[in-house]
Amino acid sequence: MSDDVRLRDVEETDLELFLEHEHDQETIQRSKFVPREREAFMAHWATRVLGDPTVLVQTVTVDGEPAGNVVAWWDHDRRFIGYVFGRPYWGRGVGTRALTLFLQRERTRPLYADPFVGNTASVRLLEKCGFRRVEKEQHGEHEHVMLSLTDDAEDRSR
């Protein structure tokens, strides 16, 4: 593929695009994530993402254009990863390349992800990058699959 996928620090102008991604109807359907209103979204990003030194977040670019983001954060004693990409970048291998690059920077292991069980594309992406299914969890009315990346899993994915 000719798409040049790279990671860079988040710029303030990226946030409007990230807000659009969060409000995309297909993204909402696949993730079962309730999108925030603009003010709440911007406050969350300012304080809980960009304002938290323990969070690692990167803008994903494709051929120099912002395409989404990948983020890792602490939830109690577990480190989680999440990502959102704009729909034009789905199914092109962008997610796999972006997550592979991000995992070279985010070295905490184990690392967890908990996509909606029906989001098969996200589950496949994580499994391609070495994550293994651990258990299923309930988030409200939706079932999610917990996946974990360990040093062992990374060795097996090579």
PDB file of C-alpha atoms in Angstrom:
ATOM      1  CA  MET A   1       0.000   0.000   0.000  1.00  0.00           C
ATOM      2  CA  SER A   2       1.181   3.493  -0.724  1.00  0.00           C
ATOM      3  CA  ASP A   3      -0.437   5.155   2.303  1.00  0.00           C
ATOM      4  CA  ASP A   4       2.333   6.727   4.392  1.00  0.00           C
ATOM      5  CA  VAL A   5       1.172   6.183   8.000  1.00  0.00           C
ATOM      6  CA  ARG A   6       2.950   8.125  10.722  1.00  0.00           C
ATOM      7  CA  LEU A   7       2.419   9.249  14.305  1.00  0.00           C
ATOM      8  CA  ARG A   8       2.913  12.743  15.643  1.00  0.00           C
ATOM      9  CA  ASP A   9       2.005  14.774  18.708  1.00  0.00           C
ATOM     10  CA  VAL A  10      -1.578  16.020  18.852  1.00  0.00           C
ATOM     11  CA  GLU A  11      -2.107  19.586  17.671  1.00  0.00           C
ATOM     12  CA  GLU A  12      -5.013  21.703  18.870  1.00  0.00           C
ATOM     13  CA  THR A  13      -6.466  21.774  15.353  1.00  0.00           C
ATOM     14  CA  ASP A  14      -6.724  17.945  15.423  1.00  0.00           C
ATOM     15  CA  LEU A  15      -9.381  18.068  18.135  1.00  0.00           C
ATOM     16  CA  GLU A  16     -12.170  19.235  15.814  1.00  0.00           C
ATOM     17  CA  LEU A  17     -11.499  16.236  13.572  1.00  0.00           C
ATOM     18  CA  PHE A  18     -11.411  13.880  16.567  1.00  0.00           C
ATOM     19  CA  LEU A  19     -14.773  15.290  17.657  1.00  0.00           C
ATOM     20  CA  GLU A  20     -16.177  14.553  14.187  1.00  0.00           C
ATOM     21  CA  HIS A  21     -14.849  10.988  14.386  1.00  0.00           C
ATOM     22  CA  GLU A  22     -16.475  10.495  17.794  1.00  0.00           C
ATOM     23  CA  HIS A  23     -19.830  11.672  16.372  1.00  0.00           C
ATOM     24  CA  ASP A  24     -19.708   9.527  13.207  1.00  0.00           C
ATOM     25  CA  GLN A  25     -22.819   7.332  13.292  1.00  0.00           C
ATOM     26  CA  GLU A  26     -21.028   4.189  12.115  1.00  0.00           C
ATOM     27  CA  THR A  27     -18.290   4.717  14.723  1.00  0.00           C
ATOM     28  CA  ILE A  28     -20.946   5.061  17.418  1.00  0.00           C
ATOM     29  CA  GLN A  29     -22.695   1.887  16.228  1.00  0.00           C
ATOM     30  CA  ARG A  30     -19.476  -0.134  16.166  1.00  0.00           C
ATOM     31  CA  SER A  31     -17.998   1.120  19.434  1.00  0.00           C
ATOM     32  CA  LYS A  32     -21.167   1.543  21.507  1.00  0.00           C
ATOM     33  CA  PHE A  33     -19.478   4.679  22.860  1.00  0.00           C
ATOM     34  CA  VAL A  34     -21.799   7.592  23.628  1.00  0.00           C
ATOM     35  CA  PRO A  35     -20.326  10.708  22.000  1.00  0.00           C
ATOM     36  CA  ARG A  36     -19.789  13.794  24.127  1.00  0.00           C
ATOM     37  CA  GLU A  37     -21.090  17.241  23.316  1.00  0.00           C
ATOM     38  CA  ARG A  38     -18.410  19.605  21.993  1.00  0.00           C
ATOM     39  CA  GLU A  39     -17.752  21.415  25.293  1.00  0.00           C
ATOM     40  CA  ALA A  40     -17.468  18.167  27.285  1.00  0.00           C
ATOM     41  CA  PHE A  41     -15.274  16.631  24.579  1.00  0.00           C
ATOM     42  CA  MET A  42     -12.865  19.589  24.561  1.00  0.00           C
ATOM     43  CA  ALA A  43     -12.733  19.692  28.375  1.00  0.00           C
ATOM     44  CA  HIS A  44     -12.016  15.941  28.504  1.00  0.00           C
ATOM     45  CA  TRP A  45      -9.184  16.266  26.000  1.00  0.00           C
ATOM     46  CA  ALA A  46      -7.713  19.332  27.728  1.00  0.00           C
ATOM     47  CA  THR A  47      -7.697  17.811  31.221  1.00  0.00           C
ATOM     48  CA  ARG A  48      -7.881  14.018  31.020  1.00  0.00           C
ATOM     49  CA  VAL A  49      -5.885  13.401  27.831  1.00  0.00           C
ATOM     50  CA  LEU A  50      -3.501  16.226  26.935  1.00  0.00           C
ATOM     51  CA  GLY A  51      -3.368  17.496  30.529  1.00  0.00           C
ATOM     52  CA  ASP A  52      -2.409  14.136  32.042  1.00  0.00           C
ATOM     53  CA  PRO A  53       1.323  13.361  31.804  1.00  0.00           C
ATOM     54  CA  THR A  54       0.658   9.624  32.214  1.00  0.00           C
ATOM     55  CA  VAL A  55      -1.380   9.528  28.988  1.00  0.00           C
ATOM     56  CA  LEU A  56       0.383   8.789  25.713  1.00  0.00           C
ATOM     57  CA  VAL A  57      -1.604  10.083  22.755  1.00  0.00           C
ATOM     58  CA  GLN A  58      -0.602  10.443  19.131  1.00  0.00           C
ATOM     59  CA  THR A  59      -2.303  11.751  16.025  1.00  0.00           C
ATOM     60  CA  VAL A  60      -2.209   9.255  13.186  1.00  0.00           C
ATOM     61  CA  THR A  61      -1.473  10.807   9.808  1.00  0.00           C
ATOM     62  CA  VAL A  62      -1.835   9.296   6.368  1.00  0.00           C
ATOM     63  CA  ASP A  63       0.163  11.029   3.657  1.00  0.00           C
ATOM     64  CA  GLY A  64       0.535  13.962   6.064  1.00  0.00           C
ATOM     65  CA  GLU A  65      -3.206  14.358   6.755  1.00  0.00           C
ATOM     66  CA  PRO A  66      -4.692  13.644  10.213  1.00  0.00           C
ATOM     67  CA  ALA A  67      -6.604  10.367  10.089  1.00  0.00           C
ATOM     68  CA  GLY A  68      -7.302   9.584  13.751  1.00  0.00           C
ATOM     69  CA  ASN A  69      -5.655   9.018  17.088  1.00  0.00           C
ATOM     70  CA  VAL A  70      -4.264   6.320  19.334  1.00  0.00           C
ATOM     71  CA  VAL A  71      -4.141   6.769  23.092  1.00  0.00           C
ATOM     72  CA  ALA A  72      -2.967   4.818  26.156  1.00  0.00           C
ATOM     73  CA  TRP A  73      -4.112   5.648  29.693  1.00  0.00           C
ATOM     74  CA  TRP A  74      -4.236   4.206  33.191  1.00  0.00           C
ATOM     75  CA  ASP A  75      -7.499   2.905  34.638  1.00  0.00           C
ATOM     76  CA  HIS A  76      -6.623   2.042  38.229  1.00  0.00           C
ATOM     77  CA  ASP A  77      -3.787  -0.487  37.944  1.00  0.00           C
ATOM     78  CA  ARG A  78      -4.275  -1.388  34.257  1.00  0.00           C
ATOM     79  CA  ARG A  79      -3.003   0.424  31.161  1.00  0.00           C
ATOM     80  CA  PHE A  80      -5.535   0.606  28.323  1.00  0.00           C
ATOM     81  CA  ILE A  81      -5.274   1.502  24.675  1.00  0.00           C
ATOM     82  CA  GLY A  82      -7.903   2.987  22.412  1.00  0.00           C
ATOM     83  CA  TYR A  83      -8.106   4.501  18.956  1.00  0.00           C
ATOM     84  CA  VAL A  84     -10.469   6.181  16.559  1.00  0.00           C
ATOM     85  CA  PHE A  85      -9.917   6.575  12.836  1.00  0.00           C
ATOM     86  CA  GLY A  86     -11.937   8.510  10.309  1.00  0.00           C
ATOM     87  CA  ARG A  87     -14.140   6.315   8.146  1.00  0.00           C
ATOM     88  CA  PRO A  88     -12.194   7.067   4.921  1.00  0.00           C
ATOM     89  CA  TYR A  89      -9.251   5.209   6.491  1.00  0.00           C
ATOM     90  CA  TRP A  90     -11.099   2.036   7.443  1.00  0.00           C
ATOM     91  CA  GLY A  91     -10.185  -1.194   5.662  1.00  0.00           C
ATOM     92  CA  ARG A  92      -6.925   0.158   4.232  1.00  0.00           C
ATOM     93  CA  GLY A  93      -4.446  -1.261   6.767  1.00  0.00           C
ATOM     94  CA  VAL A  94      -4.012   2.161   8.377  1.00  0.00           C
ATOM     95  CA  GLY A  95      -5.096   0.912  11.795  1.00  0.00           C
ATOM     96  CA  THR A  96      -2.671  -1.999  11.745  1.00  0.00           C
ATOM     97  CA  ARG A  97       0.264   0.196  10.747  1.00  0.00           C
ATOM     98  CA  ALA A  98      -0.665   2.942  13.223  1.00  0.00           C
ATOM     99  CA  LEU A  99      -1.124   0.539  16.138  1.00  0.00           C
ATOM    100  CA  THR A 100       2.149  -1.225  15.303  1.00  0.00           C
ATOM    101  CA  LEU A 101       3.986   2.120  15.397  1.00  0.00           C
ATOM    102  CA  PHE A 102       2.234   3.137  18.616  1.00  0.00           C
ATOM    103  CA  LEU A 103       3.124  -0.133  20.347  1.00  0.00           C
ATOM    104  CA  GLN A 104       6.793   0.598  19.666  1.00  0.00           C
ATOM    105  CA  ARG A 105       6.382   3.765  21.779  1.00  0.00           C
ATOM    106  CA  GLU A 106       3.976   2.441  24.424  1.00  0.00           C
ATOM    107  CA  ARG A 107       6.038  -0.227  26.166  1.00  0.00           C
ATOM    108  CA  THR A 108       3.827  -0.947  29.207  1.00  0.00           C
ATOM    109  CA  ARG A 109       2.857  -4.600  29.377  1.00  0.00           C
ATOM    110  CA  PRO A 110       0.393  -5.974  29.957  1.00  0.00           C
ATOM    111  CA  LEU A 111      -1.671  -3.538  27.902  1.00  0.00           C
ATOM    112  CA  TYR A 112      -5.453  -3.892  27.655  1.00  0.00           C
ATOM    113  CA  ALA A 113      -8.235  -3.046  25.210  1.00  0.00           C
ATOM    114  CA  ASP A 114     -11.960  -3.687  25.550  1.00  0.00           C
ATOM    115  CA  PRO A 115     -13.826  -3.193  22.270  1.00  0.00           C
ATOM    116  CA  PHE A 116     -17.512  -3.938  21.852  1.00  0.00           C
ATOM    117  CA  VAL A 117     -17.812  -7.646  21.083  1.00  0.00           C
ATOM    118  CA  GLY A 118     -19.624  -6.863  17.810  1.00  0.00           C
ATOM    119  CA  ASN A 119     -16.824  -4.621  16.563  1.00  0.00           C
ATOM    120  CA  THR A 120     -15.102  -7.441  14.728  1.00  0.00           C
ATOM    121  CA  ALA A 121     -12.786  -5.103  12.785  1.00  0.00           C
ATOM    122  CA  SER A 122     -11.385  -3.667  16.030  1.00  0.00           C
ATOM    123  CA  VAL A 123     -11.017  -7.099  17.622  1.00  0.00           C
ATOM    124  CA  ARG A 124      -9.188  -8.366  14.491  1.00  0.00           C
ATOM    125  CA  LEU A 125      -6.903  -5.320  14.498  1.00  0.00           C
ATOM    126  CA  LEU A 126      -5.914  -5.906  18.105  1.00  0.00           C
ATOM    127  CA  GLU A 127      -5.355  -9.623  17.516  1.00  0.00           C
ATOM    128  CA  LYS A 128      -3.167  -8.866  14.467  1.00  0.00           C
ATOM    129  CA  CYS A 129      -1.021  -6.734  16.771  1.00  0.00           C
ATOM    130  CA  GLY A 130      -0.581  -9.535  19.318  1.00  0.00           C
ATOM    131  CA  PHE A 131      -3.475  -8.948  21.735  1.00  0.00           C
ATOM    132  CA  ARG A 132      -5.182 -12.084  23.058  1.00  0.00           C
ATOM    133  CA  ARG A 133      -8.713 -12.508  24.358  1.00  0.00           C
ATOM    134  CA  VAL A 134      -8.893 -12.693  28.124  1.00  0.00           C
ATOM    135  CA  GLU A 135     -12.576 -12.483  29.040  1.00  0.00           C
ATOM    136  CA  LYS A 136     -15.855 -10.802  28.248  1.00  0.00           C
ATOM    137  CA  GLU A 137     -17.159  -7.866  30.258  1.00  0.00           C
ATOM    138  CA  GLN A 138     -20.424  -6.036  30.502  1.00  0.00           C
ATOM    139  CA  HIS A 139     -20.419  -2.232  30.050  1.00  0.00           C
ATOM    140  CA  GLY A 140     -23.996  -1.202  30.674  1.00  0.00           C
ATOM    141  CA  GLU A 141     -26.148  -3.189  28.283  1.00  0.00           C
ATOM    142  CA  HIS A 142     -23.279  -4.023  25.920  1.00  0.00           C
ATOM    143  CA  GLU A 143     -20.874  -6.939  26.014  1.00  0.00           C
ATOM    144  CA  HIS A 144     -17.211  -6.148  25.394  1.00  0.00           C
ATOM    145  CA  VAL A 145     -14.247  -8.446  24.922  1.00  0.00           C
ATOM    146  CA  MET A 146     -11.191  -7.791  27.075  1.00  0.00           C
ATOM    147  CA  LEU A 147      -7.923  -8.313  25.240  1.00  0.00           C
ATOM    148  CA  SER A 148      -4.416  -8.172  26.645  1.00  0.00           C
ATOM    149  CA  LEU A 149      -0.999  -7.677  25.103  1.00  0.00           C
ATOM    150  CA  THR A 150       1.876  -9.217  27.034  1.00  0.00           C
ATOM    151  CA  ASP A 151       5.548  -9.562  26.186  1.00  0.00           C
ATOM    152  CA  ASP A 152       4.810 -13.211  25.327  1.00  0.00           C
ATOM    153  CA  ALA A 153       2.089 -12.211  22.847  1.00  0.00           C
ATOM    154  CA  GLU A 154       4.412  -9.746  21.129  1.00  0.00           C
ATOM    155  CA  ASP A 155       7.037 -12.445  20.692  1.00  0.00           C
ATOM    156  CA  ARG A 156       4.455 -14.798  19.143  1.00  0.00           C
ATOM    157  CA  SER A 157       3.199 -12.118  16.710  1.00  0.00           C
ATOM    158  CA  ARG A 158       6.652 -11.649  15.150  1.00  0.00           C
TER     159      ARG A 158
END
